[in-house]
Coordinates of C-alpha atoms in Angstrom, one line a residue:
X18 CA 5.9 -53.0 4.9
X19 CA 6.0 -49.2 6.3
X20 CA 8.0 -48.4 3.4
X21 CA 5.8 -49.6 0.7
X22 CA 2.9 -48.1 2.3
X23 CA 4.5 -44.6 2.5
X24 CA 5.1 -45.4 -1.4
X25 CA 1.5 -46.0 -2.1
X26 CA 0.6 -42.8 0.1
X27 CA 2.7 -40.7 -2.0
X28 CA 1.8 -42.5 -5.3
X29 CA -1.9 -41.9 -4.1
X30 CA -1.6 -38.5 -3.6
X31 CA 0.1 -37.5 -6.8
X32 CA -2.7 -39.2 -8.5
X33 CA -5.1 -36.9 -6.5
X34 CA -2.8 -33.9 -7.2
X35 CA -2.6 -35.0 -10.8
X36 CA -6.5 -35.5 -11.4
X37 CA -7.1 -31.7 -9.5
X38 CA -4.6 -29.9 -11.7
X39 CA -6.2 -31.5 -14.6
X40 CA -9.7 -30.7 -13.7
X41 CA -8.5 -27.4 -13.2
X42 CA -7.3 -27.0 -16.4
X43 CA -10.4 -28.5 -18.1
X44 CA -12.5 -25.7 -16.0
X45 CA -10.5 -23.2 -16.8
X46 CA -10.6 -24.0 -20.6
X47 CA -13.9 -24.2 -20.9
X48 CA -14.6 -21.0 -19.4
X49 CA -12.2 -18.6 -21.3
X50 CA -13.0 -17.6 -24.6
X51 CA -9.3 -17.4 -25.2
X52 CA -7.5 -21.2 -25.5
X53 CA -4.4 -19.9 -23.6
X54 CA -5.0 -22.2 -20.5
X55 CA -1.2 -23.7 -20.5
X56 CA 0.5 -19.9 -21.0
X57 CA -1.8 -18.5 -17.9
X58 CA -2.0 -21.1 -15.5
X59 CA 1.0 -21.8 -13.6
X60 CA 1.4 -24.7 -11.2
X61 CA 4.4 -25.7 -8.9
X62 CA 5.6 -27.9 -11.7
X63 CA 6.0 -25.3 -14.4
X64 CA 9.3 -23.9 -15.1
X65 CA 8.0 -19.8 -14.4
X66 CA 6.0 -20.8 -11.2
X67 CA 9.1 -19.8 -8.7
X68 CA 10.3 -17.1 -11.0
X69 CA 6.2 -15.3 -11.0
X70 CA 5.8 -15.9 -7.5
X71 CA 8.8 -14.4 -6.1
X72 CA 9.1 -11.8 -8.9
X73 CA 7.3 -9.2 -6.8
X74 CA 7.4 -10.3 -3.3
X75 CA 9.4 -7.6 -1.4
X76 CA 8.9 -8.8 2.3
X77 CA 11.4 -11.6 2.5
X78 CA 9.4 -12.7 5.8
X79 CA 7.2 -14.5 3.1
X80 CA 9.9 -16.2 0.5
X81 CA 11.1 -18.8 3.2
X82 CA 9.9 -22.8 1.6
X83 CA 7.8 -23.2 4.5
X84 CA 5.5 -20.3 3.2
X85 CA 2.5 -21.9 1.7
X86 CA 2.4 -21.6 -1.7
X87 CA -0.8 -21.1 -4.2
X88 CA -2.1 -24.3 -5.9
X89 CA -2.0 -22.3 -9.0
X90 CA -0.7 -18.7 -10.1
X91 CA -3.4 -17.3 -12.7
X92 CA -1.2 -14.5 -14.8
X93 CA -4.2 -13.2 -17.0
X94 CA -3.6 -11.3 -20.4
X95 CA -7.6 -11.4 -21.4
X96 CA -10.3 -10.5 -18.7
X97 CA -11.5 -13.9 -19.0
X98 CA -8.6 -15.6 -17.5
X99 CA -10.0 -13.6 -14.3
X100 CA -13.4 -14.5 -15.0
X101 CA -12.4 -18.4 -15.4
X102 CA -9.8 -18.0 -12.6
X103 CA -12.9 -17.3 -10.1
X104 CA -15.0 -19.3 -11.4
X105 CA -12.8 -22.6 -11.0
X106 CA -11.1 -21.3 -8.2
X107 CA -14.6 -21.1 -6.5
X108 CA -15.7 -25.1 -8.3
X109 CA -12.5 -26.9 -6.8
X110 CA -12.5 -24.9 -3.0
X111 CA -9.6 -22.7 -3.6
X112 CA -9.9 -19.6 -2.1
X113 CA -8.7 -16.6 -4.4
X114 CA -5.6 -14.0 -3.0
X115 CA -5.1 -11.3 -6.1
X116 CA -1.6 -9.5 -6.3
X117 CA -0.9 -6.4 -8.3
X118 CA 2.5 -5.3 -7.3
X119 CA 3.4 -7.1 -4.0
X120 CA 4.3 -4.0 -1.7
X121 CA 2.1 -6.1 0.6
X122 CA 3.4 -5.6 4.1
X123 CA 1.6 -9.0 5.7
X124 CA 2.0 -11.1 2.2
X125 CA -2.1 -11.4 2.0
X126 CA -2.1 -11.2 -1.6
X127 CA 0.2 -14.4 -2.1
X128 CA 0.2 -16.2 1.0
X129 CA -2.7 -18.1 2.4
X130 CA -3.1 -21.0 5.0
X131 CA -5.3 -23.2 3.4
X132 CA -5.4 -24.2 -0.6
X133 CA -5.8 -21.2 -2.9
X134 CA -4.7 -19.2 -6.4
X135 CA -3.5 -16.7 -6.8
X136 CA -4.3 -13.9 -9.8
X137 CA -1.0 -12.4 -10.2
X138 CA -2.3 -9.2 -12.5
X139 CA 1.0 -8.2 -14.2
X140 CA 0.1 -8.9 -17.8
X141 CA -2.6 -6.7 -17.5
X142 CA -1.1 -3.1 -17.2
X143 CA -1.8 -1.3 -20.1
X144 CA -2.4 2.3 -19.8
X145 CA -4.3 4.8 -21.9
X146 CA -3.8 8.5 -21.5
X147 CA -6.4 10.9 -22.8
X148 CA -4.5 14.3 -22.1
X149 CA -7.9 16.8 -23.8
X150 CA -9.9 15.0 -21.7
X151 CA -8.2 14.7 -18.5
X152 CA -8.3 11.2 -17.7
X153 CA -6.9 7.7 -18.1
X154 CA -7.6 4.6 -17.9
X155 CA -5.1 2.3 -16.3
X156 CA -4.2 -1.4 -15.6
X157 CA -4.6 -2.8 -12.0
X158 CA -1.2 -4.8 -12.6
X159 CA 0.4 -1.9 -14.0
X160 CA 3.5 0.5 -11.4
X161 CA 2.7 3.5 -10.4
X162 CA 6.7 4.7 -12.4
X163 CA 4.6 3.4 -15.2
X164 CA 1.8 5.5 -15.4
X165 CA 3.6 8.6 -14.3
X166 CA 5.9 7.4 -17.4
X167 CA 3.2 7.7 -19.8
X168 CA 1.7 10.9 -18.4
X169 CA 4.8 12.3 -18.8
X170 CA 4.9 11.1 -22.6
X171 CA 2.1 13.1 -23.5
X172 CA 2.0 16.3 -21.4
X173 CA 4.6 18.4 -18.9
X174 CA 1.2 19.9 -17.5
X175 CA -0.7 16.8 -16.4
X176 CA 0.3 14.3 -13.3
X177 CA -1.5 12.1 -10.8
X178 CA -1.5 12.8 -7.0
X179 CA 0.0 8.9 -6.3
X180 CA 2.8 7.6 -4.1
X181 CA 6.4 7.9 -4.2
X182 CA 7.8 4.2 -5.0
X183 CA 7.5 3.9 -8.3
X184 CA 7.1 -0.1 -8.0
X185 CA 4.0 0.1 -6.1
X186 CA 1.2 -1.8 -8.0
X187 CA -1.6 0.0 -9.2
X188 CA -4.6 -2.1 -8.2
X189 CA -3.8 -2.3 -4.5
X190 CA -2.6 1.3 -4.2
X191 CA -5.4 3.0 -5.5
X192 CA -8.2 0.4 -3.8
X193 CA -6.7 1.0 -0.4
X194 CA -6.3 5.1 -0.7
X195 CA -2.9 5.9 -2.1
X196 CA -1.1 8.9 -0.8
X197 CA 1.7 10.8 -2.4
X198 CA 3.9 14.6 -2.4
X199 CA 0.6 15.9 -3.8
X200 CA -2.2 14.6 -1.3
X201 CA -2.4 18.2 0.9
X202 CA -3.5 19.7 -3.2
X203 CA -5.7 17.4 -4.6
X204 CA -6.5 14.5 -2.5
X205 CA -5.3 10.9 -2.5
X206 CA -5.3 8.5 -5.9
X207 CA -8.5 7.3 -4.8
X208 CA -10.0 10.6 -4.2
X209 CA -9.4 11.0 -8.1
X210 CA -11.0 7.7 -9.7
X211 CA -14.0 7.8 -11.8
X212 CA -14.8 4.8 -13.1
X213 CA -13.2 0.9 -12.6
X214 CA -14.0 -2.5 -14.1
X215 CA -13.9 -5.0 -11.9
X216 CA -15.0 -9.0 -12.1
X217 CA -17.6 -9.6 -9.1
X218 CA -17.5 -13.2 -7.5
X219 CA -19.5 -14.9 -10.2
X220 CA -17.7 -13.6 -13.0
X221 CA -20.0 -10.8 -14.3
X222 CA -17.9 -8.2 -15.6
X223 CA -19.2 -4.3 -14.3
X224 CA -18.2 -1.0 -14.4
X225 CA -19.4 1.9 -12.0
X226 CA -22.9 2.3 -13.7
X227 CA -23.2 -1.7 -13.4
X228 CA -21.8 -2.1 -10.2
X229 CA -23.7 0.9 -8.7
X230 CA -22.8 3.3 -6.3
X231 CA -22.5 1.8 -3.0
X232 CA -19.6 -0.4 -4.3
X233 CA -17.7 2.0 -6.5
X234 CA -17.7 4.1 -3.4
X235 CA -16.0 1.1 -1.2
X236 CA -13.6 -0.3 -3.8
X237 CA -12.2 3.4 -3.0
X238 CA -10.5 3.1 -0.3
X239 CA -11.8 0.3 1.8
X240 CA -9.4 -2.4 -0.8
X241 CA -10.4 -4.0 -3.7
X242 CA -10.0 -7.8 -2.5
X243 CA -12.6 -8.1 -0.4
X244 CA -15.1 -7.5 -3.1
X245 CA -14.0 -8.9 -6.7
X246 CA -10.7 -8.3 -8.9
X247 CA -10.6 -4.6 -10.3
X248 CA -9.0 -5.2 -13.8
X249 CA -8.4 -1.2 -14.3
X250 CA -9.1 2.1 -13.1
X251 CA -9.9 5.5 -14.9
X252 CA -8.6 8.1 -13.2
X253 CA -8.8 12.0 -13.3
X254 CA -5.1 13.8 -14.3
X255 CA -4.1 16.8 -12.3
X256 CA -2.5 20.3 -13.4
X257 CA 1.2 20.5 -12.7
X258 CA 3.5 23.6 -13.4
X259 CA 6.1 23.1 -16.0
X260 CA 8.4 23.5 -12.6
X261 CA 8.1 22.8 -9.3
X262 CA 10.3 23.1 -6.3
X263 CA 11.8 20.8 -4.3
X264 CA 13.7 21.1 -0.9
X265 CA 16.2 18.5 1.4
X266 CA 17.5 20.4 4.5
X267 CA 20.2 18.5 6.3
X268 CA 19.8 15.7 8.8
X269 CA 19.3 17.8 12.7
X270 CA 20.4 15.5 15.3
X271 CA 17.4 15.7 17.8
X272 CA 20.5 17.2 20.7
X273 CA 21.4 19.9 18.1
X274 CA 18.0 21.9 16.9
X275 CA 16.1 18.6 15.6
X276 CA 13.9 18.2 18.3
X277 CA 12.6 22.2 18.7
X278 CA 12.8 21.7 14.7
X279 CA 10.5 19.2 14.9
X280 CA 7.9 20.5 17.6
X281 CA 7.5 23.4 15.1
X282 CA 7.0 21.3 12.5
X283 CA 4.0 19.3 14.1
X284 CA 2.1 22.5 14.6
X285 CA 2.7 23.8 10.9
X286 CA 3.0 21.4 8.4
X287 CA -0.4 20.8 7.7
X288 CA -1.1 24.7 8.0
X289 CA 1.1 25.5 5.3
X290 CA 0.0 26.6 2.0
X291 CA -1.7 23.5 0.0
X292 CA 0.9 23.6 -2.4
X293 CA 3.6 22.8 0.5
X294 CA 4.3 19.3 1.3
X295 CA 6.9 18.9 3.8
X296 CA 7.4 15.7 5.7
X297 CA 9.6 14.6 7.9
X298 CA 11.8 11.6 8.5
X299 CA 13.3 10.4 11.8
X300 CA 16.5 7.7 11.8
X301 CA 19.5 6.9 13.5
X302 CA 22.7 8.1 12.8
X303 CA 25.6 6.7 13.7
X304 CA 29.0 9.0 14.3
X305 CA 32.5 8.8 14.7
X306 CA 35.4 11.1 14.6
X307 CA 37.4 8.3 16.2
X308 CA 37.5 5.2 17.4
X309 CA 36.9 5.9 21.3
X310 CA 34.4 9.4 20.0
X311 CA 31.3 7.2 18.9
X312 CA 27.7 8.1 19.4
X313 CA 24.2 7.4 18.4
X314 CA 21.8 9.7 18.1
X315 CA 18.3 10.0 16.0
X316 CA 18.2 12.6 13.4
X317 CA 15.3 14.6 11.5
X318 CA 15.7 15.5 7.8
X319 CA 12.9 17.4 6.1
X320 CA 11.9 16.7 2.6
X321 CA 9.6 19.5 0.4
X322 CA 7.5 18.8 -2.6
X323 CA 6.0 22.7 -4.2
X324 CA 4.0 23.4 -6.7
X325 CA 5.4 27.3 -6.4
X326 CA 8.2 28.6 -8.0
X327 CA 11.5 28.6 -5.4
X328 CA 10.9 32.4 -4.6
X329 CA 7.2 32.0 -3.4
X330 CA 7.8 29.2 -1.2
X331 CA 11.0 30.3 0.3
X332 CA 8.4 33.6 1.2
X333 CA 5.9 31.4 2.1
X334 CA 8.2 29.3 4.8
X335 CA 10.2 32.1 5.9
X336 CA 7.1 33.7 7.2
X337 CA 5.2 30.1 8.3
X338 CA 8.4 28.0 9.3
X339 CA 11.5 30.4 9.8
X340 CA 13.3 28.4 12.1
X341 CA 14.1 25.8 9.0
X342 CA 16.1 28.8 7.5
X343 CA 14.5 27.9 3.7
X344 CA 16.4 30.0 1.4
X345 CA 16.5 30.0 -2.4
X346 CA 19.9 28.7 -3.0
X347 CA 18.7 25.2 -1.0
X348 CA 16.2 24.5 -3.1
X349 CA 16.1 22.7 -6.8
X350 CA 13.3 23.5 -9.6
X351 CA 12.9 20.8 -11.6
X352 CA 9.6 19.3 -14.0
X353 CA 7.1 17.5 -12.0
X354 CA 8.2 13.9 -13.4
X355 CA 11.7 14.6 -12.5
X356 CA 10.1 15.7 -8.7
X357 CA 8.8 11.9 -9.2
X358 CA 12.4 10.6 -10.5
X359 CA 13.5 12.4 -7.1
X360 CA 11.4 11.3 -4.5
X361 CA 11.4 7.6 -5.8
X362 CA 15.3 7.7 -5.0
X363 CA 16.8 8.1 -8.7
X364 CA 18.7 11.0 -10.1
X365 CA 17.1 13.4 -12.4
X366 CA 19.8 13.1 -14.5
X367 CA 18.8 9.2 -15.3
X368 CA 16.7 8.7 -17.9
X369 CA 13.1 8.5 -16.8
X370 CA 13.4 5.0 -18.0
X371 CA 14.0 4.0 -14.1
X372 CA 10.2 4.3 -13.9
X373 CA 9.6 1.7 -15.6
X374 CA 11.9 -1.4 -14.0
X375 CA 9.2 -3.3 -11.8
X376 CA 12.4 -4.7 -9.9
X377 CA 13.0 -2.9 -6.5
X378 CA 16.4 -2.7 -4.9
X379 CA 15.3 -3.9 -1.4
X380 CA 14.1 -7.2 -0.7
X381 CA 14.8 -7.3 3.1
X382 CA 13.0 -8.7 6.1
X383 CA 10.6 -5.7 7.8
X384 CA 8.1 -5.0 9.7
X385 CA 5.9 -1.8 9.7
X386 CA 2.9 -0.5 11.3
X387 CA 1.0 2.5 11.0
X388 CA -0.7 5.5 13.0
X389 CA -2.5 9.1 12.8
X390 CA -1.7 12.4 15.1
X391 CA -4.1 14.9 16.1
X392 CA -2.2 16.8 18.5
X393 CA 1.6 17.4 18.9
X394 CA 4.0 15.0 20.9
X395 CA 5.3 16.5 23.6
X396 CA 8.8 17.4 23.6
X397 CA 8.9 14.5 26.7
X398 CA 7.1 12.0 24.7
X399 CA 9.8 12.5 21.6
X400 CA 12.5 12.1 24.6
X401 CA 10.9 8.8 25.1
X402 CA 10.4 7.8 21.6
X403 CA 14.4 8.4 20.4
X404 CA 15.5 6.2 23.1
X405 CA 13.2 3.5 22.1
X406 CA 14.4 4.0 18.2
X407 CA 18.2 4.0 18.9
X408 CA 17.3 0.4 20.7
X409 CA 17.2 -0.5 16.8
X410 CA 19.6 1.0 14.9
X411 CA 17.6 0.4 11.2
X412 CA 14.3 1.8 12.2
X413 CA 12.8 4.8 11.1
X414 CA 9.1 6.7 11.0
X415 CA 7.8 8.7 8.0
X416 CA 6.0 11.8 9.0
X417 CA 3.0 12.7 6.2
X418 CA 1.6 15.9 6.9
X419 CA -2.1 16.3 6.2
X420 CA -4.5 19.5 6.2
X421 CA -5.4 21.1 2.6
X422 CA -7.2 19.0 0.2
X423 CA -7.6 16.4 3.4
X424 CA -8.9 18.3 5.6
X425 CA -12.1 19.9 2.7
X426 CA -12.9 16.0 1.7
X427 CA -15.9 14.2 4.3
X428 CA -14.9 10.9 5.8
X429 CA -17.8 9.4 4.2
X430 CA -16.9 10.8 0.5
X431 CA -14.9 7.4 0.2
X432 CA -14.4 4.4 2.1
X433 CA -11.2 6.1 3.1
X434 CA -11.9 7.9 6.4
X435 CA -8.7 9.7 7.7
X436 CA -9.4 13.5 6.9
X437 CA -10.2 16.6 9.1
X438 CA -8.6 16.6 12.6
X439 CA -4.9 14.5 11.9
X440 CA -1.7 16.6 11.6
X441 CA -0.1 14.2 10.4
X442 CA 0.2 10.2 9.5
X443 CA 3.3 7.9 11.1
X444 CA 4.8 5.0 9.4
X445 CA 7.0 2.9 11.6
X446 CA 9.6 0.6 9.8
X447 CA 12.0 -1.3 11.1
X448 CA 14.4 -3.8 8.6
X449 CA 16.8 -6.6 9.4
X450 CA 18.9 -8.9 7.2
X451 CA 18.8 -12.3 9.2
X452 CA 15.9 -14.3 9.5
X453 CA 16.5 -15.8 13.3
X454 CA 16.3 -12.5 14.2
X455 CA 12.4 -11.9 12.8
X456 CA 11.1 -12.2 16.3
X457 CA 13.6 -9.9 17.9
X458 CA 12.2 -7.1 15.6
X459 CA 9.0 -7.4 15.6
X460 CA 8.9 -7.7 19.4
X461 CA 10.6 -4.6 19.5
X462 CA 8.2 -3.0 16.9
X463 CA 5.1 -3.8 18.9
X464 CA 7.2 -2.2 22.1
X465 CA 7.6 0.9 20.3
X466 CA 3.6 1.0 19.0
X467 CA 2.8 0.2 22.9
X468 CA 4.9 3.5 24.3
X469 CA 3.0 5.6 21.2
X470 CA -0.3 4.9 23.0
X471 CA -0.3 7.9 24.7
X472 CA 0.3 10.3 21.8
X473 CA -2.0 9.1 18.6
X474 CA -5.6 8.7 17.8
X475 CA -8.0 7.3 20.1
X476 CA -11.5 5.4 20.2
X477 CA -10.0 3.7 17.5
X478 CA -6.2 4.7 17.7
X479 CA -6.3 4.8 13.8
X480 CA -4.6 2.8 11.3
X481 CA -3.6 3.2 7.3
X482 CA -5.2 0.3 5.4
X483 CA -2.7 0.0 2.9
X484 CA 0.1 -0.3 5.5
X485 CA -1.6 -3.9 6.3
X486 CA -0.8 -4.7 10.1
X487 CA -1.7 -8.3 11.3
X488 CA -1.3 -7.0 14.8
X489 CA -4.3 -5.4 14.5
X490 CA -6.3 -8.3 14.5
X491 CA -6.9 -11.1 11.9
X492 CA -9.8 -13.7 11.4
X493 CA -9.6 -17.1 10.7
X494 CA -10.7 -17.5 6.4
X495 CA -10.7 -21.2 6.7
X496 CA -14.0 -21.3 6.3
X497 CA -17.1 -19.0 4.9
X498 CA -18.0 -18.0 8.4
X499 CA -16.0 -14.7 9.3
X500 CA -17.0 -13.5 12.6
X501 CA -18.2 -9.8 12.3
X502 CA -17.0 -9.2 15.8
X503 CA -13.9 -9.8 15.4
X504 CA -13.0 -8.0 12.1
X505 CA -14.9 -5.0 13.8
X506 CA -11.6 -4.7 16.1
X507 CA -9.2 -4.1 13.1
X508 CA -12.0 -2.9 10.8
X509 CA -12.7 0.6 12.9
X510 CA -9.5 1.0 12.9
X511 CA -8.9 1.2 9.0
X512 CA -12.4 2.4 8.5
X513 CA -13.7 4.0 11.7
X514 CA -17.5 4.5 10.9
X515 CA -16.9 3.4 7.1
X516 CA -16.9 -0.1 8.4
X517 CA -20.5 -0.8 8.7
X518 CA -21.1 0.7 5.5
X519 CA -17.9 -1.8 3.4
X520 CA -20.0 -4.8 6.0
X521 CA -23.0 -3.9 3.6
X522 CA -21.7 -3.6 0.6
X523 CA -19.6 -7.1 1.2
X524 CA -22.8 -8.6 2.6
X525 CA -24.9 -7.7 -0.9
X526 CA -21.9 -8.5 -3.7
X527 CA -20.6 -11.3 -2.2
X528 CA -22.7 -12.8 0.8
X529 CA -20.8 -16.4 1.0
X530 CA -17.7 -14.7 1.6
X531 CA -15.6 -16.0 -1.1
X532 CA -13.4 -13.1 -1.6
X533 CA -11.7 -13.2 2.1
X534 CA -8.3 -13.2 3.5
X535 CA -7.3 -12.2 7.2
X536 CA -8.5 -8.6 7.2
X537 CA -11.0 -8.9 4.2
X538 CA -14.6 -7.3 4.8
X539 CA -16.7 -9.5 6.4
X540 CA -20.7 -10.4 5.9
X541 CA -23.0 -9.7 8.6
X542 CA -24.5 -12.8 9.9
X543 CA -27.4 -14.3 8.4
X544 CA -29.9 -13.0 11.0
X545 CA -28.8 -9.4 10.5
X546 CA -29.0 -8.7 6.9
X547 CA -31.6 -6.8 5.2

């Protein structure tokens, strides 16, 4: 008797599952002006829906079978895939995560805890360069390799002050900021952005003189998910020099010269001519001349992007930084795309091809979190800190120097509020290989933000939106209801005073909410808004 019940449970529920997914499909149908509903929509019974959603998911924290997985994967070629994708999505209760890339440290974009869809945007990633004019117009679903790809096509003169991984989607690296080698000379990618088209939550198609001000300003740095699905960007191109410099000193153990190395650093970097970006890396080395002389120690290796020629900016450092011992001979000139081939791992002797593989060669597990300086660590408080990274021998922390560009730009220009007043920006990582271990590391990861206290920003200790940190704070999206007091907590941290500002624009394009995941933008409560 239990047996046949379970049977007509399960035969129940496939007929529920069966009559949703076909609803679905008849929404979604109706909606489009293009009749591609069984090429676009994806469920868990079509033979591309593992291969799309693991295609791009680089955290392996979120590719175990008890992640939940999206009712539907929407892979648009036409905007009105998005427009039907909301729509239905919005019909049949889902709620609606959009993926660009998938260089999403917390999985938000393709992993929710109720039923949802996701809008996977890689078919739409076509990019239009208009070199005489100085602009392009780019794909949300398109890499950043790719657009650097095509800039270089057309001109040796023109680039785009973006990141460094070249696998990095474009829609959720230029909504949430976007920082690369360039960001001390002209800014971050969303500093450069003049226009977007985007699909709001009841399908109406804008651009920045439909959408108006208030919004084009917070889909600039304050993420793009919270308030619709940007569909592409038009961006303003940059000079380059037919050649640029670049510059990697050796590793400095911290016990031979990498520490006083390093203390000079923090109190130069972001002085330094705005055509100087030098940042710093600190890992752990391992060492052996034999097999009872073994030590571990942390080491510092700095890495220089110029926009000089090698002769001014060995000048240039040998008066601002001459303890580095910069000399001609150390550095490479090269074209700005190979810079990009360079700092993105590859060879400039490859073909700049490499750009253009969406594939990246890590898919570990990790774990990273985020901070901003504003005055140097004491040489006891890096004592402090390599002892706590040699407890895990595959951490490391990127050191982004800021001043320049950063420092002229107000924190209210864009929803992006980290300018004037930080040195520099930290990214902590830490990988492992086994999945038992995941606690083990990310214990020790929140150990290691803890001791860092001390030494960062304060009232809020800042955060960089793009480098998404649950720890933070998260709200529960179940329902419609996010509590503004509790995405305050996370929210001054990303934002600082921007927040109340993204609450406003949230609360007027999309008061019920339905654009929300963990750390979206909230709407102020109904007895607050205006």
């Amino acid at each position: 008797m239990l047996l046949l019940l379970i049977l007509v449970f399960i035969s129940l529920h496939q007929v529920a599952s069966d009559s949703v997914q076909e609803s679905f499909f008849q929404c979604f149908s109706s909606h489009s002006s293009q009749n591609q509903t069984s090429e676009v929509v994806l469920t868990s019974n079509t033979s591309d829906y593992s291969f799309v959603l693991q295609s791009s998911i680089r955290n392996r924290r979120f590719l175990n079978t008890s992640t939940p997985k999206p009712e539907f994967i929407v892979t648009p070629i036409h905007t009105s895939h998005i427009q039907s994708a909301i729509i239905c999505s919005r019909k049949h209760g889902f709620q609606i995560r959009v993926r660009s890339g998938g260089h999403d440290y917390e999985g938000l974009s393709y992993v929710a805890d109720v039923p949802f869809v996701m809008i996977d945007l890689f078919n739409l990633r076509s990019i239009n360069i208009d070199i005489q004019n100085g602009f392009a117009w780019v794909e949300s679903g398109a890499i950043l390799g790719e657009l650097y790809y095509k800039i270089a096509e057309k001109s040796n003169l023109h680039g785009f002050p973006a990141g460094t991984c070249s696998t990095v989607g474009v829609g959720g690296h230029l909504s949430g900021g976007g920082f690369g080698t360039m960001l001390r000379k002209y800014g971050l990618a969303a500093d450069n952005i003049i226009d977007a088209k985007m699909v709001d939550v009841n399908g109406k198609v804008l651009n920045r003189e439909s959408m108006g001000e208030d919004l084009f300003w917070a889909i600039r740095g304050g993420g793009g998910a919270s308030f619709g699905v940007i569909v592409s960007w038009k961006v303003r191109l940059v000079a380059v020099p037919e050649t640029v410099t670049v510059f990697r000193s050796v590793p400095y153990t911290t016990e031979l010269g990498g520490t006083k190395l390093l203390q000079k650093w923090q109190n130069v970097a972001d002085k330094l001519h705005e055509d100087i970006f030098l940042h710093a890396v600190l890992d752990v080395s391992d060492s052996s001349s034999s097999a009872s002389n073994y030590s571990t120690s942390v080491q510092v290796q700095f890495l220089c992007l110029s926009l000089l020629r090698v002769e001014k900016l060995a000048s240039l450092m040998q008066h601002s930084f001459p303890e580095l011992g910069l000399k001609p001979q150390n550095c490479t000139e090269m074209t700005w795309i190979q810079s990009v081939q360079y700092f993105a791992g590859f060879s400039t002797k490859e073909s700049l091809d490499v750009l253009l593989d969406r594939s990246t060669q890590f898919k570990g597990y990790f774990k990273a979190k985020s901070d901003y300086v504003v005055e140097p660590i004491p040489e006891e408080g890096l004592e402090g800190l390599y002892k706590m990274l040699i407890e895990e021998q595959t951490s490391m922390m990127i050191l982004t120097p800021y001043g320049g560009r950063m420092s002229e730009i107000s924190e209210s220009e864009i929803a992006f509020p980290h300018r004037k007043g930080n040195l520099y920006k930290i990214q902590y990582l830490v990988t492992w290989d086994d999945k038992d271990e995941t606690d083990k590391y990310i214990g020790w990861m929140r150990r290691l933000y803890g001791y860092m206290t001390p030494y960062v920003s304060k009232n809020p200790r800042a955060a960089y939106f793009n480098y998404r940190d649950l720890d933070l704070g998260k709200i529960n999206n179940n329902s419609g209801n996010t509590s503004y007091e509790q995405a305050k907590v996370w929210g001054f941290k990303y934002f600082k005073r921007n927040f109340n500002r993204l609450v406003h624009v949230k609360t007027a394009i999309d008061p019920s909410n339905v654009f929300r995941n963990e750390q979206s933008i909230p709407v102020f409560p109904s007895q607050l808004r205006k």
